[in-house]
CSV table of C-alpha atoms in Angstrom, one decimal:
chain,number,residue,atom,x,y,z
A,1,UNK,CA,100.5,39.2,-11.9
A,2,UNK,CA,100.0,36.2,-9.7
A,3,UNK,CA,102.4,33.2,-9.9
A,4,UNK,CA,99.5,31.1,-11.2
A,5,UNK,CA,99.2,33.4,-14.3
A,6,UNK,CA,102.9,34.0,-15.1
A,7,UNK,CA,103.8,32.2,-18.3
A,8,UNK,CA,106.0,29.2,-17.7
A,9,UNK,CA,108.3,27.2,-20.0
A,10,UNK,CA,106.7,23.9,-21.0
A,11,UNK,CA,108.6,20.7,-20.1
A,12,UNK,CA,109.4,18.3,-22.9
A,13,UNK,CA,109.3,15.3,-20.6
A,14,UNK,CA,108.6,14.3,-17.0
A,15,UNK,CA,110.5,11.4,-15.3
A,16,UNK,CA,108.8,9.3,-12.6
A,17,UNK,CA,111.6,6.9,-11.6
A,18,UNK,CA,112.3,4.6,-14.6
A,19,UNK,CA,109.2,6.0,-16.4
A,20,UNK,CA,109.7,9.0,-18.7
A,21,UNK,CA,106.6,10.6,-20.0
A,22,UNK,CA,107.5,12.4,-23.3
A,23,UNK,CA,105.7,14.6,-24.1
A,24,UNK,CA,104.1,15.0,-20.7
A,25,UNK,CA,100.6,14.8,-22.3
A,26,UNK,CA,98.6,12.0,-20.8
A,27,UNK,CA,95.4,10.2,-22.0
A,28,UNK,CA,92.9,10.1,-19.1
A,29,UNK,CA,91.2,6.8,-18.1
A,30,UNK,CA,87.6,6.7,-19.4
A,31,UNK,CA,85.3,3.8,-18.8
A,32,UNK,CA,84.2,2.2,-22.1
A,33,UNK,CA,86.5,4.4,-24.1
A,34,UNK,CA,90.2,3.9,-23.3
A,35,UNK,CA,90.5,0.2,-24.4
A,36,UNK,CA,93.7,-1.0,-26.1
A,37,UNK,CA,92.8,0.0,-29.7
A,38,UNK,CA,92.0,3.6,-28.8
A,39,UNK,CA,95.0,3.9,-26.5
A,40,UNK,CA,97.2,2.6,-29.2
A,41,UNK,CA,95.8,5.2,-31.7
A,42,UNK,CA,96.4,8.0,-29.2
A,43,UNK,CA,100.0,6.8,-28.5
A,44,UNK,CA,100.7,6.8,-32.2
A,45,UNK,CA,99.5,10.4,-32.4
A,46,UNK,CA,102.0,11.6,-29.7
A,47,UNK,CA,100.3,10.9,-26.4
A,48,UNK,CA,103.1,10.5,-23.8
A,49,UNK,CA,101.3,8.1,-21.5
A,50,UNK,CA,98.0,6.2,-21.8
A,51,UNK,CA,96.0,4.9,-18.8
A,52,UNK,CA,93.7,1.8,-18.8
A,53,UNK,CA,90.0,1.9,-18.1
A,54,UNK,CA,88.9,1.9,-14.4
A,55,UNK,CA,89.7,-1.6,-13.1
A,56,UNK,CA,88.4,-3.1,-9.9
A,57,UNK,CA,91.1,-3.8,-7.3
A,58,UNK,CA,88.9,-6.5,-5.7
A,59,UNK,CA,88.4,-8.3,-9.0
A,60,UNK,CA,92.2,-8.2,-9.7
A,61,UNK,CA,93.0,-9.4,-6.2
A,62,UNK,CA,90.7,-12.4,-6.7
A,63,UNK,CA,92.1,-13.1,-10.1
A,64,UNK,CA,88.7,-12.8,-11.8
A,65,UNK,CA,89.1,-13.3,-15.6
A,66,UNK,CA,86.5,-10.7,-16.5
A,67,UNK,CA,88.4,-8.1,-14.5
A,68,UNK,CA,91.8,-9.1,-15.9
A,69,UNK,CA,90.3,-8.5,-19.3
A,70,UNK,CA,90.3,-4.8,-18.5
A,71,UNK,CA,94.1,-5.1,-18.4
A,72,UNK,CA,94.5,-6.5,-21.9
A,73,UNK,CA,97.1,-4.5,-23.8
A,74,UNK,CA,98.6,-4.1,-27.3
A,75,UNK,CA,102.4,-3.9,-27.6
A,76,UNK,CA,102.4,-0.4,-29.2
A,77,UNK,CA,100.7,1.2,-26.3
A,78,UNK,CA,103.6,1.6,-23.9
A,79,UNK,CA,104.3,3.4,-21.8
A,80,UNK,CA,101.1,2.5,-20.1
A,81,UNK,CA,99.6,2.8,-16.6
A,82,UNK,CA,97.3,0.3,-14.9
A,83,UNK,CA,94.4,2.3,-13.4
A,84,UNK,CA,92.8,0.6,-10.3
A,85,UNK,CA,90.1,1.6,-7.9
A,86,UNK,CA,89.1,0.4,-4.4
A,87,UNK,CA,89.2,1.4,-0.8
A,88,UNK,CA,90.9,-1.3,1.3
A,89,UNK,CA,94.7,-0.8,1.4
A,90,UNK,CA,95.5,-4.5,1.5
A,91,UNK,CA,93.3,-5.3,-1.5
A,92,UNK,CA,94.7,-2.3,-3.5
A,93,UNK,CA,98.2,-3.5,-2.7
A,94,UNK,CA,97.4,-7.0,-3.9
A,95,UNK,CA,95.7,-5.7,-7.1
A,96,UNK,CA,98.7,-3.5,-7.9
A,97,UNK,CA,101.0,-6.4,-7.4
A,98,UNK,CA,98.9,-8.5,-9.8
A,99,UNK,CA,99.0,-5.7,-12.4
A,100,UNK,CA,102.8,-5.3,-12.1
A,101,UNK,CA,103.3,-9.1,-12.4
A,102,UNK,CA,101.7,-9.0,-15.8
A,103,UNK,CA,104.8,-7.2,-17.1
A,104,UNK,CA,102.6,-5.0,-19.3
A,105,UNK,CA,102.7,-1.7,-17.4
A,106,UNK,CA,105.1,1.1,-16.6
A,107,UNK,CA,103.2,2.6,-13.6
A,108,UNK,CA,100.2,2.1,-11.3
A,109,UNK,CA,97.5,4.8,-11.2
A,110,UNK,CA,95.1,5.0,-8.2
A,111,UNK,CA,91.6,6.4,-8.8
A,112,UNK,CA,90.6,8.9,-6.2
A,113,UNK,CA,88.4,11.0,-8.4
A,114,UNK,CA,85.6,8.9,-10.0
A,115,UNK,CA,82.3,10.8,-9.2
A,116,UNK,CA,79.9,7.9,-10.0
A,117,UNK,CA,77.6,7.7,-7.0
A,118,UNK,CA,77.6,3.9,-6.6
A,119,UNK,CA,81.4,4.0,-6.4
A,120,UNK,CA,81.6,6.9,-4.0
A,121,UNK,CA,79.0,5.3,-1.7
A,122,UNK,CA,81.5,2.5,-1.2
A,123,UNK,CA,84.2,5.0,-0.2
A,124,UNK,CA,86.0,4.4,-3.5
A,125,UNK,CA,86.9,6.8,-6.3
A,126,UNK,CA,86.2,10.4,-5.2
A,127,UNK,CA,84.8,8.9,-1.9
A,128,UNK,CA,88.4,8.6,-0.8
A,129,UNK,CA,88.6,12.4,-0.5
A,130,UNK,CA,86.5,12.2,2.6
A,131,UNK,CA,89.5,10.9,4.6
A,132,UNK,CA,92.9,12.0,3.3
A,133,UNK,CA,94.7,10.0,6.0
A,134,UNK,CA,93.0,6.8,4.8
A,135,UNK,CA,93.9,7.7,1.2
A,136,UNK,CA,97.5,8.1,2.4
A,137,UNK,CA,97.4,4.6,3.8
A,138,UNK,CA,96.1,3.3,0.5
A,139,UNK,CA,99.0,5.0,-1.4
A,140,UNK,CA,101.5,3.7,1.1
A,141,UNK,CA,100.3,0.2,0.8
A,142,UNK,CA,100.4,0.2,-3.0
A,143,UNK,CA,103.9,1.8,-3.1
A,144,UNK,CA,105.1,-0.9,-0.7
A,145,UNK,CA,103.7,-3.6,-2.9
A,146,UNK,CA,105.2,-2.7,-6.3
A,147,UNK,CA,108.4,-1.4,-7.8
A,148,UNK,CA,106.6,0.7,-10.4
A,149,UNK,CA,106.0,4.4,-9.8
A,150,UNK,CA,102.5,5.0,-8.3
A,151,UNK,CA,100.4,8.0,-9.4
A,152,UNK,CA,97.0,9.2,-8.3
A,153,UNK,CA,94.2,10.7,-10.3
A,154,UNK,CA,92.0,12.8,-8.2
A,155,UNK,CA,89.8,16.0,-7.9
A,156,UNK,CA,90.0,19.2,-6.0
A,157,UNK,CA,87.2,18.2,-3.6
A,158,UNK,CA,83.8,16.6,-3.1
A,159,UNK,CA,81.8,19.7,-3.5
A,160,UNK,CA,82.2,23.5,-3.6
A,161,UNK,CA,82.0,23.7,0.2
A,162,UNK,CA,84.3,20.7,0.6
A,163,UNK,CA,87.4,21.5,-1.3
A,164,UNK,CA,90.3,19.9,0.6
A,165,UNK,CA,92.8,19.3,-2.2
A,166,UNK,CA,95.7,20.9,-0.3
A,167,UNK,CA,95.3,18.4,2.5
A,168,UNK,CA,94.8,15.6,0.0
A,169,UNK,CA,97.8,16.5,-2.1
A,170,UNK,CA,100.0,16.6,1.0
A,171,UNK,CA,98.7,13.1,2.0
A,172,UNK,CA,99.4,11.8,-1.4
A,173,UNK,CA,103.0,13.1,-1.5
A,174,UNK,CA,103.7,11.9,2.0
A,175,UNK,CA,102.3,8.5,1.1
A,176,UNK,CA,104.8,8.1,-1.7
A,177,UNK,CA,102.9,9.1,-4.8
A,178,UNK,CA,105.2,9.9,-7.7
A,179,UNK,CA,102.8,12.4,-9.4
A,180,UNK,CA,99.2,13.6,-9.2
A,181,UNK,CA,96.8,13.9,-12.1
A,182,UNK,CA,94.5,16.6,-10.8
A,183,UNK,CA,91.0,17.3,-12.3
A,184,UNK,CA,89.9,20.9,-11.6
A,185,UNK,CA,86.2,20.2,-10.9
A,186,UNK,CA,84.7,18.9,-7.7
A,187,UNK,CA,83.1,15.5,-7.7
A,188,UNK,CA,79.6,16.9,-7.3
A,189,UNK,CA,79.9,18.7,-10.6
A,190,UNK,CA,81.3,15.6,-12.5
A,191,UNK,CA,82.0,17.2,-15.9
A,192,UNK,CA,79.7,20.2,-15.7
A,193,UNK,CA,80.8,23.8,-15.4
A,194,UNK,CA,84.3,25.2,-15.8
A,195,UNK,CA,87.2,23.6,-13.9
A,196,UNK,CA,89.1,25.7,-11.4
A,197,UNK,CA,92.6,25.7,-12.8
A,198,UNK,CA,93.7,28.2,-10.1
A,199,UNK,CA,93.4,25.4,-7.6
A,200,UNK,CA,95.6,23.2,-9.8
A,201,UNK,CA,98.2,26.0,-10.0
A,202,UNK,CA,98.1,26.4,-6.2
A,203,UNK,CA,98.8,22.7,-5.7
A,204,UNK,CA,101.7,22.9,-8.1
A,205,UNK,CA,103.2,25.7,-6.0
A,206,UNK,CA,102.6,23.7,-2.7
A,207,UNK,CA,103.9,20.3,-3.7
A,208,UNK,CA,107.3,19.1,-4.9
A,209,UNK,CA,106.0,16.1,-7.0
A,210,UNK,CA,104.9,16.5,-10.6
A,211,UNK,CA,101.3,17.8,-11.0
A,212,UNK,CA,99.4,17.2,-14.3
A,213,UNK,CA,96.4,19.5,-14.9
A,214,UNK,CA,93.1,18.0,-16.2
A,215,UNK,CA,89.7,19.3,-17.0
A,216,UNK,CA,88.1,21.5,-19.7
A,217,UNK,CA,90.8,21.1,-22.4
A,218,UNK,CA,89.1,21.0,-25.8
A,219,UNK,CA,91.8,22.2,-28.2
A,220,UNK,CA,95.6,22.4,-28.6
A,221,UNK,CA,95.5,26.2,-28.1
A,222,UNK,CA,93.6,25.7,-24.8
A,223,UNK,CA,95.9,22.9,-23.7
A,224,UNK,CA,99.0,24.9,-24.2
A,225,UNK,CA,97.6,28.0,-22.6
A,226,UNK,CA,96.4,26.3,-19.5
A,227,UNK,CA,99.6,24.4,-19.2
A,228,UNK,CA,101.8,27.5,-19.6
A,229,UNK,CA,99.7,29.9,-17.4
A,230,UNK,CA,99.3,27.5,-14.5
A,231,UNK,CA,102.9,26.2,-14.4
A,232,UNK,CA,102.0,22.5,-14.2
A,233,UNK,CA,104.4,19.8,-15.2
A,234,UNK,CA,102.1,18.4,-17.8
A,235,UNK,CA,98.4,17.9,-18.8
A,236,UNK,CA,95.9,15.1,-19.0
A,237,UNK,CA,93.3,15.0,-21.7
A,238,UNK,CA,90.1,13.0,-21.6
A,239,UNK,CA,86.8,13.6,-23.4
A,240,UNK,CA,88.4,16.0,-26.0
A,241,UNK,CA,90.4,13.0,-27.4
A,242,UNK,CA,87.2,11.0,-28.1
A,243,UNK,CA,86.6,11.4,-31.8
A,244,UNK,CA,89.8,13.4,-32.1
A,245,UNK,CA,92.9,11.5,-31.1
A,246,UNK,CA,94.8,13.7,-33.5
A,247,UNK,CA,94.7,16.4,-30.8
A,248,UNK,CA,97.8,14.7,-29.3
A,249,UNK,CA,99.7,15.1,-32.6
A,250,UNK,CA,98.8,18.7,-32.9
A,251,UNK,CA,100.0,19.4,-29.3
A,252,UNK,CA,103.2,17.5,-30.0
A,253,UNK,CA,103.9,19.5,-33.1
A,254,UNK,CA,103.2,22.8,-31.3
A,255,UNK,CA,105.6,21.8,-28.5
A,256,UNK,CA,108.3,21.1,-30.9
A,257,UNK,CA,107.6,24.2,-33.1
A,258,UNK,CA,106.8,22.0,-36.0
A,259,UNK,CA,104.0,22.7,-38.5
A,260,UNK,CA,100.8,20.8,-37.9
A,261,UNK,CA,99.1,19.2,-40.8
A,262,UNK,CA,95.6,17.8,-40.0
A,263,UNK,CA,95.0,14.2,-41.3
A,264,UNK,CA,93.3,13.9,-44.6
A,265,UNK,CA,89.8,12.4,-44.7
A,266,UNK,CA,91.2,9.1,-46.0
A,267,UNK,CA,93.8,9.0,-43.2
A,268,UNK,CA,91.0,9.5,-40.6
A,269,UNK,CA,89.0,6.7,-42.1
A,270,UNK,CA,92.0,4.4,-42.2
A,271,UNK,CA,92.9,5.1,-38.5
A,272,UNK,CA,89.3,4.6,-37.3
A,273,UNK,CA,88.9,1.4,-39.3
A,274,UNK,CA,92.1,0.1,-37.8
A,275,UNK,CA,90.7,0.9,-34.3
A,276,UNK,CA,87.5,-0.9,-35.2
A,277,UNK,CA,89.6,-4.0,-36.2
A,278,UNK,CA,91.2,-3.8,-32.8
A,279,UNK,CA,87.9,-3.6,-31.0
A,280,UNK,CA,86.8,-6.8,-32.8
A,281,UNK,CA,90.0,-8.6,-31.6
A,282,UNK,CA,89.3,-7.3,-28.1
A,283,UNK,CA,85.7,-8.5,-28.2
A,284,UNK,CA,86.9,-11.9,-29.3
A,285,UNK,CA,89.2,-12.1,-26.3
A,286,UNK,CA,86.3,-11.1,-24.1
A,287,UNK,CA,84.3,-14.0,-25.3
A,288,UNK,CA,86.8,-16.3,-23.6
A,289,UNK,CA,85.8,-14.8,-20.2
A,290,UNK,CA,82.0,-14.7,-20.7
A,291,UNK,CA,79.8,-17.7,-21.2
A,292,UNK,CA,76.8,-15.9,-22.6
A,293,UNK,CA,77.2,-13.1,-25.1
A,294,UNK,CA,74.2,-11.4,-26.6
A,295,UNK,CA,76.2,-10.1,-29.6
A,296,UNK,CA,78.9,-11.4,-31.9
A,297,UNK,CA,82.4,-9.9,-31.5
A,298,UNK,CA,81.8,-7.8,-34.7
A,299,UNK,CA,78.5,-6.5,-33.5
A,300,UNK,CA,79.9,-5.7,-30.0
A,301,UNK,CA,82.8,-3.8,-31.5
A,302,UNK,CA,80.6,-1.8,-33.8
A,303,UNK,CA,78.4,-0.7,-30.9
A,304,UNK,CA,81.4,0.4,-28.8
A,305,UNK,CA,82.7,2.2,-31.9
A,306,UNK,CA,79.6,4.3,-32.0
A,307,UNK,CA,80.7,6.5,-29.2
A,308,UNK,CA,83.9,7.5,-31.0
A,309,UNK,CA,82.1,8.0,-34.4
A,310,UNK,CA,79.3,10.0,-33.0
A,311,UNK,CA,81.6,12.7,-31.8
A,312,UNK,CA,83.2,12.9,-35.2
A,313,UNK,CA,79.9,14.0,-36.6
A,314,UNK,CA,79.5,17.2,-34.5
A,315,UNK,CA,78.8,20.1,-36.7
A,316,UNK,CA,78.7,18.1,-39.9
A,317,UNK,CA,75.9,18.4,-42.5
A,318,UNK,CA,73.0,16.0,-42.0
A,319,UNK,CA,74.3,15.1,-38.5
A,320,UNK,CA,71.0,13.8,-37.3
A,321,UNK,CA,70.5,11.5,-40.2
A,322,UNK,CA,74.0,10.1,-40.0
A,323,UNK,CA,73.6,9.6,-36.2
A,324,UNK,CA,70.5,7.5,-36.8
A,325,UNK,CA,72.5,5.4,-39.2
A,326,UNK,CA,75.3,5.0,-36.6
A,327,UNK,CA,72.9,3.7,-34.1
A,328,UNK,CA,71.8,0.9,-36.4
A,329,UNK,CA,75.0,-0.5,-37.9
A,330,UNK,CA,76.3,-3.9,-36.7
A,331,UNK,CA,79.0,-4.8,-39.2
A,332,UNK,CA,82.3,-3.5,-40.4
A,333,UNK,CA,80.8,-3.1,-43.9
A,334,UNK,CA,78.2,-0.7,-42.5
A,335,UNK,CA,80.8,1.3,-40.6
A,336,UNK,CA,83.1,1.5,-43.6
A,337,UNK,CA,80.4,2.7,-45.9
A,338,UNK,CA,79.2,5.4,-43.4
A,339,UNK,CA,82.7,6.7,-42.7
A,340,UNK,CA,83.5,7.0,-46.4
A,341,UNK,CA,80.2,8.9,-46.9
A,342,UNK,CA,81.1,11.3,-44.1
A,343,UNK,CA,84.7,12.0,-44.8
A,344,UNK,CA,85.5,11.0,-48.4
């Protein structure tokens, strides 16, 4: 049996300087998804660390109000990481310093894995994987600019024939990164196909800093199996949490050998409506930064909520009809009525 497949004891916490991630189960940054209300819900369910949406370093360095809006936070979210992207070491350092100065965050997370073409063309996100030495300079600059621990979210490579994660991980550790959140797919695949967890396990063996595995986790059973078999320090969960933030609670219960009781339909509705209220408050804050808004705060929040609600409908009777209704509601009353019809 290879080292990668020997069952390993699971850690109850991981410390990165003054930051303790307990349990070491992290909510991945997702554009348009991981806003404060959703992050807060996941934290309440047992997520050990949440990460903000992708935030432009250039916008932060310039002090742009619309960019700073991405770093709005709720008190109950912490511990929380500010997730920034860019290419220029000086701009990234300035952006990290701005995020730290807000006093809302417990770590800075650098994006070196976003596969969106327009970001990669600028040498940002996964585009940073083309030059590990430059990425090292980015990490060094950010580490020098802040006192908070600095982590990096990245991928195993750009394409199947351009897997350079060993070189990248070495550069990250030498640059001062406190931990790596490693997605097991190459950038060219985005979220298609199975992630290569054997590469994640290999990097765990090669490096001395904590490695969190990410990619392809859809259930608590799968999360614990991949975590245990590959010997990583923790896991990061992204799309599986959309529509099912209770996944974190189930994993936390399993880690502590406690029985897991799924939420009742009424509890699900209550949690989702609380999140919708938070989205409305967030939209009201956004109105301060934008002069022209096509929709009211309530309408904007309801439209953003559709992504979460649509995933809750998978496999349910009359899914298509309910989805059509979801695409048309614009008020809290519409959402409340639909959720009660689905779950209660």
